[in-house]
Amino acid sequence: MCGIVGYTGYRDVVSVIFKGLTNLEYRGYDSAGMAIRDEGEIKIYKTLGKLINLKNELESKRSEIKNPTAGIGHIRWATHGSPSLVNAHPHTCSCGKLVVVHNGIIENYKELREKLIQKGCNFRSQTDTETIAHLVADEYSLCKNLELAVRNSVKKLQGAYAICVMHKDVPDLIIGARKHAPMLVGIGDGENFIASDTPAIIEFTKKTIYLDDNEIAVITKDNVKITDIEGNIVEKKVEILPWEPIALSKLGFKHFMLKEIYEQSDVIRNVLNGKLYDIDAPINLNEVKLDKEILKKLNKIEIIACGTSLHAALVGKYIIEDLAGISVEVEASSEYIYRKTTTDSSTLVIGVSQSGETADTITAIKQAKEKKAHVLIITNRPDSNMARLADSLIPVNAGIEVSVAATKSYTAQLISFYLLAIQLAEIKGNCDKSYLKNIKHELIQIPTKIEEILSNTSEIQECARKFSSFKNFIYIARGINLATALEGALKLKEISYINATGYAAGELKHGPIAMLDETMPVLSILIPGGITYEKILSNSEEAKARNAKLIALTSSDDKNIETIFDVVIKIPKVSEILSPTITCVPLQLLAYYIAEFLGKDVDQPRNLAKSVTVE
Ligand code: F6R
């Protein structure tokens, strides 16, 4: 969370930094700011709220900026100190000569702040970041060497940080440093960049160096130097970013979320591509770096994830247990890290994350590694911190996801779990071969089924219009689609701020039914052929008897459904085991259209950020 961009070079500094921040806005949008080096001065511009406000501010002051040569920018997701102008970055030291932007949390900032106040520093904000500005300035006053001052300062910081620093007296030099927060350097010709994430630089360069913890980058327009915290030069590999700038365009869609929902069929084809073309051949995910003999004996898997990725993990549990007969535990990373787990060297731990930067999941993965478990990471960001911790890495290849609400990365995670479960089942040899073959056969048809849903969304739009004024929703399902109910409810909450809760349908009568009346619609996921179909139908009837309005999401042709439910959203025929890959799509659309009718900010919902890099 929070986004950082630094630039020095021949292009218009303000435009480059602004473009970078625009491409990072999914990381936070409480406030934004920029510090520009211009004709020997450091000029600071900050605004509250979204980036558009900074754009207007910069346009109104554009005549002040004559010949900018370097700058650093920031978009904020507030942690310490409320979203306000005074707390917006960049922060400065008392004399204003040193500026800093920061992503992360400094845990010992209070004690550092106390010491700096005693030394006469004049603090203006409530942020932990301002402490860094005063600390580096204090060190600089002693050694008169900005690089050394940053090195000495970061040694005193506890917690997580990615920082960029500039000083008025050190022309066109930007220093970046990181620990437990992502940071990379973009390499150009006569220009260089520092950023917290690749979208910030992708429009300008694909050449990237990823910093590791405790490394420091010193950049000028013609030079990049990376050192460790003691100042020793570190030779780093220059990597080429695999994404094209076009991925950051809405391509005619009103929102990124809608575009990303529509991309799902192609994303799934992409995930399946090369892995499943011959249904008679065994699946071989060569990304799984565990010996076949070990996999054969494997009897314990733990999956750790947060939010939407946790829902993908729940589907993963269901299919791995169903197909491969391996016992699977699923746990929210934030819970896993604060208890005594039974993880050991015989456990396969799977971490799932679209961003690969979620702090809770990273901590959980580190703990699992300490316990000698083999760690498999399923992520959409093979360049992320989490991916770097992996013993085995399955990139889900969904492409950049800009909308804060995850959609295509979720379906790509699901497909990766299906491939993994089939592979494990084939290695174990304990699942009926023709059953597995049928699943593979149907898996290939999933993209077409999704396209069928996406080709006519009028039913879903109508449903959204009808129900957009309700304040509460219940989503129910049983078995494998319980994860879909949880995910559908989460999507609605996230982007429309409507209270929606997913329940195992059988649990309704054990408490939640007390809430039901005509103001609380119930959405039921009903896949015929499954063992729980009739049960969900009767759970829905129980809700109807309490006057709840009923919505069915179903592939059933049963005419009875039309009489029981107020609205029926039809989806193509699909087997129960594969149904989560398509049932999620109408629920994403329902959430999208309700939020859209209510005029909500679909791509950047309040209080959220795309990657949650704080615990
Ligand atoms: C919801 C959403 C979040 C994330 C969660 C974990 O749409 O995106 O619930 O799933 O914050 O993030 P990752 O998957 O990046 O670890």
PDB file of C-alpha atoms in Angstrom, residues 144-343:
ATOM      1  CA  LYS A 144      27.635  15.724   4.728  1.00  0.00           C
ATOM      2  CA  ASN A 145      27.215  12.612   2.589  1.00  0.00           C
ATOM      3  CA  LEU A 146      23.602  11.792   1.672  1.00  0.00           C
ATOM      4  CA  GLU A 147      24.276   8.152   0.835  1.00  0.00           C
ATOM      5  CA  LEU A 148      26.050   7.575   4.151  1.00  0.00           C
ATOM      6  CA  ALA A 149      23.344   9.514   5.989  1.00  0.00           C
ATOM      7  CA  VAL A 150      20.654   7.220   4.525  1.00  0.00           C
ATOM      8  CA  ARG A 151      22.698   4.122   5.382  1.00  0.00           C
ATOM      9  CA  ASN A 152      23.256   5.261   8.959  1.00  0.00           C
ATOM     10  CA  SER A 153      19.588   6.166   9.320  1.00  0.00           C
ATOM     11  CA  VAL A 154      18.063   2.940   8.016  1.00  0.00           C
ATOM     12  CA  LYS A 155      20.231   1.016  10.466  1.00  0.00           C
ATOM     13  CA  LYS A 156      18.207   2.733  13.200  1.00  0.00           C
ATOM     14  CA  LEU A 157      14.800   1.953  11.718  1.00  0.00           C
ATOM     15  CA  GLN A 158      12.712  -0.984  12.877  1.00  0.00           C
ATOM     16  CA  GLY A 159       9.759  -2.145  10.821  1.00  0.00           C
ATOM     17  CA  ALA A 160       9.047  -1.996   7.114  1.00  0.00           C
ATOM     18  CA  TYR A 161      10.088   0.662   4.676  1.00  0.00           C
ATOM     19  CA  ALA A 162      10.634   1.545   1.072  1.00  0.00           C
ATOM     20  CA  ILE A 163      11.889   5.128   0.967  1.00  0.00           C
ATOM     21  CA  CYS A 164      13.079   7.675  -1.542  1.00  0.00           C
ATOM     22  CA  VAL A 165      15.156  10.626  -0.391  1.00  0.00           C
ATOM     23  CA  MET A 166      16.339  13.843  -2.075  1.00  0.00           C
ATOM     24  CA  HIS A 167      18.325  16.776  -0.657  1.00  0.00           C
ATOM     25  CA  LYS A 168      18.467  20.359  -1.894  1.00  0.00           C
ATOM     26  CA  ASP A 169      22.263  20.463  -1.575  1.00  0.00           C
ATOM     27  CA  VAL A 170      22.871  17.238  -3.516  1.00  0.00           C
ATOM     28  CA  PRO A 171      21.703  17.939  -7.066  1.00  0.00           C
ATOM     29  CA  ASP A 172      19.801  15.312  -9.046  1.00  0.00           C
ATOM     30  CA  LEU A 173      20.553  12.427  -6.749  1.00  0.00           C
ATOM     31  CA  ILE A 174      17.776  10.159  -5.518  1.00  0.00           C
ATOM     32  CA  ILE A 175      18.405   7.512  -2.909  1.00  0.00           C
ATOM     33  CA  GLY A 176      16.097   4.571  -2.368  1.00  0.00           C
ATOM     34  CA  ALA A 177      16.221   1.955   0.373  1.00  0.00           C
ATOM     35  CA  ARG A 178      14.031  -0.968   1.323  1.00  0.00           C
ATOM     36  CA  LYS A 179      13.244  -3.488   4.026  1.00  0.00           C
ATOM     37  CA  HIS A 180      10.095  -5.653   3.967  1.00  0.00           C
ATOM     38  CA  ALA A 181       8.448  -3.369   1.393  1.00  0.00           C
ATOM     39  CA  PRO A 182       8.830  -3.637  -2.381  1.00  0.00           C
ATOM     40  CA  MET A 183      11.087  -1.313  -4.347  1.00  0.00           C
ATOM     41  CA  LEU A 184      12.683  -1.466  -7.773  1.00  0.00           C
ATOM     42  CA  VAL A 185      14.882   0.603 -10.018  1.00  0.00           C
ATOM     43  CA  GLY A 186      13.937   1.255 -13.650  1.00  0.00           C
ATOM     44  CA  ILE A 187      16.876   1.710 -15.981  1.00  0.00           C
ATOM     45  CA  GLY A 188      16.752   4.059 -18.934  1.00  0.00           C
ATOM     46  CA  ASP A 189      19.131   5.805 -21.270  1.00  0.00           C
ATOM     47  CA  GLY A 190      20.007   9.169 -19.763  1.00  0.00           C
ATOM     48  CA  GLU A 191      17.251   8.660 -17.186  1.00  0.00           C
ATOM     49  CA  ASN A 192      16.546   6.386 -14.242  1.00  0.00           C
ATOM     50  CA  PHE A 193      13.563   5.576 -12.056  1.00  0.00           C
ATOM     51  CA  ILE A 194      12.762   4.245  -8.600  1.00  0.00           C
ATOM     52  CA  ALA A 195       9.333   2.850  -7.796  1.00  0.00           C
ATOM     53  CA  SER A 196       7.410   0.655  -5.436  1.00  0.00           C
ATOM     54  CA  ASP A 197       5.836  -1.374  -8.242  1.00  0.00           C
ATOM     55  CA  THR A 198       6.387  -2.055 -11.922  1.00  0.00           C
ATOM     56  CA  PRO A 199       3.305  -0.302 -13.380  1.00  0.00           C
ATOM     57  CA  ALA A 200       4.931   3.007 -12.361  1.00  0.00           C
ATOM     58  CA  ILE A 201       7.750   2.574 -14.860  1.00  0.00           C
ATOM     59  CA  ILE A 202       6.377   0.246 -17.521  1.00  0.00           C
ATOM     60  CA  GLU A 203       5.458   3.081 -19.894  1.00  0.00           C
ATOM     61  CA  PHE A 204       9.088   4.260 -19.905  1.00  0.00           C
ATOM     62  CA  THR A 205      11.344   1.245 -19.516  1.00  0.00           C
ATOM     63  CA  LYS A 206      11.177  -2.505 -19.143  1.00  0.00           C
ATOM     64  CA  LYS A 207      14.673  -2.848 -17.671  1.00  0.00           C
ATOM     65  CA  THR A 208      14.372  -3.382 -13.947  1.00  0.00           C
ATOM     66  CA  ILE A 209      16.467  -4.165 -10.921  1.00  0.00           C
ATOM     67  CA  TYR A 210      14.545  -5.474  -7.908  1.00  0.00           C
ATOM     68  CA  LEU A 211      16.046  -4.335  -4.625  1.00  0.00           C
ATOM     69  CA  ASP A 212      16.296  -6.853  -1.806  1.00  0.00           C
ATOM     70  CA  ASP A 213      15.939  -6.088   1.877  1.00  0.00           C
ATOM     71  CA  ASN A 214      18.649  -3.843   3.335  1.00  0.00           C
ATOM     72  CA  GLU A 215      19.801  -2.679  -0.087  1.00  0.00           C
ATOM     73  CA  ILE A 216      20.221   0.938  -1.077  1.00  0.00           C
ATOM     74  CA  ALA A 217      19.943   2.366  -4.586  1.00  0.00           C
ATOM     75  CA  VAL A 218      21.699   5.578  -5.508  1.00  0.00           C
ATOM     76  CA  ILE A 219      20.520   6.965  -8.826  1.00  0.00           C
ATOM     77  CA  THR A 220      21.412   9.867 -11.046  1.00  0.00           C
ATOM     78  CA  LYS A 221      20.251  10.258 -14.625  1.00  0.00           C
ATOM     79  CA  ASP A 222      23.329   8.428 -15.928  1.00  0.00           C
ATOM     80  CA  ASN A 223      24.138   5.997 -13.159  1.00  0.00           C
ATOM     81  CA  VAL A 224      22.645   3.395 -10.854  1.00  0.00           C
ATOM     82  CA  LYS A 225      24.578   2.072  -7.878  1.00  0.00           C
ATOM     83  CA  ILE A 226      23.231  -0.597  -5.544  1.00  0.00           C
ATOM     84  CA  THR A 227      24.913  -1.260  -2.216  1.00  0.00           C
ATOM     85  CA  ASP A 228      24.194  -3.258   0.885  1.00  0.00           C
ATOM     86  CA  ILE A 229      23.588  -1.481   4.174  1.00  0.00           C
ATOM     87  CA  GLU A 230      27.359  -1.294   4.822  1.00  0.00           C
ATOM     88  CA  GLY A 231      28.016   0.406   1.491  1.00  0.00           C
ATOM     89  CA  ASN A 232      29.456  -2.614  -0.335  1.00  0.00           C
ATOM     90  CA  ILE A 233      28.537  -2.694  -4.018  1.00  0.00           C
ATOM     91  CA  VAL A 234      25.985  -5.390  -4.855  1.00  0.00           C
ATOM     92  CA  GLU A 235      25.928  -6.735  -8.416  1.00  0.00           C
ATOM     93  CA  LYS A 236      22.286  -7.064  -9.394  1.00  0.00           C
ATOM     94  CA  LYS A 237      20.613  -8.789 -12.299  1.00  0.00           C
ATOM     95  CA  VAL A 238      18.745  -6.545 -14.734  1.00  0.00           C
ATOM     96  CA  GLU A 239      15.394  -8.163 -15.495  1.00  0.00           C
ATOM     97  CA  ILE A 240      13.052  -7.399 -18.372  1.00  0.00           C
ATOM     98  CA  LEU A 241       9.423  -6.753 -17.413  1.00  0.00           C
ATOM     99  CA  PRO A 242       7.077  -9.122 -19.211  1.00  0.00           C
ATOM    100  CA  TRP A 243       4.131  -6.678 -19.449  1.00  0.00           C
ATOM    101  CA  GLU A 244       3.108  -4.221 -22.142  1.00  0.00           C
ATOM    102  CA  PRO A 245       1.873  -0.696 -21.285  1.00  0.00           C
ATOM    103  CA  ILE A 246      -1.459  -1.517 -22.991  1.00  0.00           C
ATOM    104  CA  ALA A 247      -2.337  -3.654 -19.961  1.00  0.00           C
ATOM    105  CA  LEU A 248      -2.866  -0.374 -18.096  1.00  0.00           C
ATOM    106  CA  SER A 249      -5.551   0.877 -20.475  1.00  0.00           C
ATOM    107  CA  LYS A 250      -9.324   0.415 -20.012  1.00  0.00           C
ATOM    108  CA  LEU A 251      -9.690  -0.407 -23.726  1.00  0.00           C
ATOM    109  CA  GLY A 252     -13.114   1.244 -23.977  1.00  0.00           C
ATOM    110  CA  PHE A 253     -14.595  -0.289 -20.825  1.00  0.00           C
ATOM    111  CA  LYS A 254     -16.029   2.136 -18.260  1.00  0.00           C
ATOM    112  CA  HIS A 255     -13.966   0.612 -15.450  1.00  0.00           C
ATOM    113  CA  PHE A 256     -10.913  -1.624 -15.120  1.00  0.00           C
ATOM    114  CA  MET A 257     -13.030  -4.044 -13.091  1.00  0.00           C
ATOM    115  CA  LEU A 258     -15.435  -4.610 -15.991  1.00  0.00           C
ATOM    116  CA  LYS A 259     -12.546  -4.975 -18.433  1.00  0.00           C
ATOM    117  CA  GLU A 260     -10.883  -7.489 -16.125  1.00  0.00           C
ATOM    118  CA  ILE A 261     -14.128  -9.474 -15.699  1.00  0.00           C
ATOM    119  CA  TYR A 262     -14.355  -9.678 -19.497  1.00  0.00           C
ATOM    120  CA  GLU A 263     -10.731 -10.795 -19.787  1.00  0.00           C
ATOM    121  CA  GLN A 264     -11.371 -13.931 -17.743  1.00  0.00           C
ATOM    122  CA  SER A 265     -12.052 -16.351 -20.581  1.00  0.00           C
ATOM    123  CA  ASP A 266      -8.764 -15.441 -22.271  1.00  0.00           C
ATOM    124  CA  VAL A 267      -6.931 -15.515 -18.956  1.00  0.00           C
ATOM    125  CA  ILE A 268      -8.129 -19.072 -18.333  1.00  0.00           C
ATOM    126  CA  ARG A 269      -7.105 -20.145 -21.842  1.00  0.00           C
ATOM    127  CA  ASN A 270      -3.719 -18.631 -21.095  1.00  0.00           C
ATOM    128  CA  VAL A 271      -3.390 -20.548 -17.803  1.00  0.00           C
ATOM    129  CA  LEU A 272      -4.411 -23.810 -19.464  1.00  0.00           C
ATOM    130  CA  ASN A 273      -2.212 -23.183 -22.487  1.00  0.00           C
ATOM    131  CA  GLY A 274       0.626 -25.657 -22.633  1.00  0.00           C
ATOM    132  CA  LYS A 275      -0.580 -27.423 -19.475  1.00  0.00           C
ATOM    133  CA  LEU A 276      -3.710 -29.090 -20.756  1.00  0.00           C
ATOM    134  CA  TYR A 277      -3.920 -29.747 -24.468  1.00  0.00           C
ATOM    135  CA  ASP A 278      -4.116 -33.542 -24.471  1.00  0.00           C
ATOM    136  CA  ILE A 279      -6.623 -34.843 -21.938  1.00  0.00           C
ATOM    137  CA  ASP A 280      -5.066 -38.314 -22.129  1.00  0.00           C
ATOM    138  CA  ALA A 281      -1.651 -37.012 -21.054  1.00  0.00           C
ATOM    139  CA  PRO A 282      -0.934 -36.509 -17.348  1.00  0.00           C
ATOM    140  CA  ILE A 283      -0.689 -32.916 -16.132  1.00  0.00           C
ATOM    141  CA  ASN A 284       2.852 -31.927 -15.439  1.00  0.00           C
ATOM    142  CA  LEU A 285       3.251 -28.633 -13.636  1.00  0.00           C
ATOM    143  CA  ASN A 286       7.020 -28.557 -13.764  1.00  0.00           C
ATOM    144  CA  GLU A 287       6.872 -25.496 -11.528  1.00  0.00           C
ATOM    145  CA  VAL A 288       6.241 -27.881  -8.604  1.00  0.00           C
ATOM    146  CA  LYS A 289       9.780 -28.659  -7.515  1.00  0.00           C
ATOM    147  CA  LEU A 290       8.979 -31.597  -5.286  1.00  0.00           C
ATOM    148  CA  ASP A 291      10.126 -35.057  -6.164  1.00  0.00           C
ATOM    149  CA  LYS A 292       7.351 -37.343  -7.487  1.00  0.00           C
ATOM    150  CA  GLU A 293       8.038 -39.863  -4.736  1.00  0.00           C
ATOM    151  CA  ILE A 294       7.577 -37.146  -2.100  1.00  0.00           C
ATOM    152  CA  LEU A 295       4.352 -36.009  -3.759  1.00  0.00           C
ATOM    153  CA  LYS A 296       3.117 -39.608  -3.814  1.00  0.00           C
ATOM    154  CA  LYS A 297       3.499 -39.841  -0.038  1.00  0.00           C
ATOM    155  CA  LEU A 298       2.227 -36.329   0.656  1.00  0.00           C
ATOM    156  CA  ASN A 299      -0.647 -36.390   3.139  1.00  0.00           C
ATOM    157  CA  LYS A 300      -0.792 -32.866   4.520  1.00  0.00           C
ATOM    158  CA  ILE A 301      -1.225 -29.537   2.780  1.00  0.00           C
ATOM    159  CA  GLU A 302      -1.793 -26.154   4.396  1.00  0.00           C
ATOM    160  CA  ILE A 303      -3.009 -23.247   2.299  1.00  0.00           C
ATOM    161  CA  ILE A 304      -2.576 -19.717   3.621  1.00  0.00           C
ATOM    162  CA  ALA A 305      -4.006 -16.607   2.032  1.00  0.00           C
ATOM    163  CA  CYS A 306      -6.150 -13.526   2.643  1.00  0.00           C
ATOM    164  CA  GLY A 307      -9.410 -12.141   1.239  1.00  0.00           C
ATOM    165  CA  THR A 308     -10.281 -13.267  -2.251  1.00  0.00           C
ATOM    166  CA  SER A 309      -7.185 -15.472  -2.430  1.00  0.00           C
ATOM    167  CA  LEU A 310      -8.454 -17.213   0.712  1.00  0.00           C
ATOM    168  CA  HIS A 311     -11.661 -18.021  -1.152  1.00  0.00           C
ATOM    169  CA  ALA A 312      -9.629 -19.511  -4.024  1.00  0.00           C
ATOM    170  CA  ALA A 313      -7.823 -21.535  -1.357  1.00  0.00           C
ATOM    171  CA  LEU A 314     -11.163 -22.908  -0.096  1.00  0.00           C
ATOM    172  CA  VAL A 315     -11.950 -24.177  -3.592  1.00  0.00           C
ATOM    173  CA  GLY A 316      -8.391 -25.583  -3.684  1.00  0.00           C
ATOM    174  CA  LYS A 317      -9.029 -27.515  -0.466  1.00  0.00           C
ATOM    175  CA  TYR A 318     -12.243 -28.981  -1.793  1.00  0.00           C
ATOM    176  CA  ILE A 319     -10.778 -30.232  -5.071  1.00  0.00           C
ATOM    177  CA  ILE A 320      -7.456 -31.458  -3.687  1.00  0.00           C
ATOM    178  CA  GLU A 321      -9.293 -33.488  -1.045  1.00  0.00           C
ATOM    179  CA  ASP A 322     -11.861 -34.684  -3.573  1.00  0.00           C
ATOM    180  CA  LEU A 323      -9.454 -35.640  -6.350  1.00  0.00           C
ATOM    181  CA  ALA A 324      -6.162 -36.423  -4.619  1.00  0.00           C
ATOM    182  CA  GLY A 325      -7.438 -37.468  -1.194  1.00  0.00           C
ATOM    183  CA  ILE A 326      -4.837 -35.339   0.584  1.00  0.00           C
ATOM    184  CA  SER A 327      -5.907 -33.619   3.780  1.00  0.00           C
ATOM    185  CA  VAL A 328      -5.886 -29.828   3.341  1.00  0.00           C
ATOM    186  CA  GLU A 329      -6.195 -27.086   5.931  1.00  0.00           C
ATOM    187  CA  VAL A 330      -7.005 -23.549   4.855  1.00  0.00           C
ATOM    188  CA  GLU A 331      -6.274 -20.613   7.098  1.00  0.00           C
ATOM    189  CA  ALA A 332      -6.232 -16.826   6.891  1.00  0.00           C
ATOM    190  CA  SER A 333      -2.573 -15.781   7.003  1.00  0.00           C
ATOM    191  CA  SER A 334      -3.314 -13.277   9.771  1.00  0.00           C
ATOM    192  CA  GLU A 335      -4.517 -16.152  11.983  1.00  0.00           C
ATOM    193  CA  TYR A 336      -1.799 -18.622  11.008  1.00  0.00           C
ATOM    194  CA  ILE A 337       0.971 -16.302  12.138  1.00  0.00           C
ATOM    195  CA  TYR A 338      -0.224 -15.918  15.720  1.00  0.00           C
ATOM    196  CA  ARG A 339      -0.687 -19.509  16.814  1.00  0.00           C
ATOM    197  CA  LYS A 340       1.279 -22.693  17.247  1.00  0.00           C
ATOM    198  CA  THR A 341       0.766 -24.588  13.995  1.00  0.00           C
ATOM    199  CA  THR A 342       1.629 -28.209  13.250  1.00  0.00           C
ATOM    200  CA  THR A 343       3.507 -27.272  10.070  1.00  0.00           C
TER     201      THR A 343
END
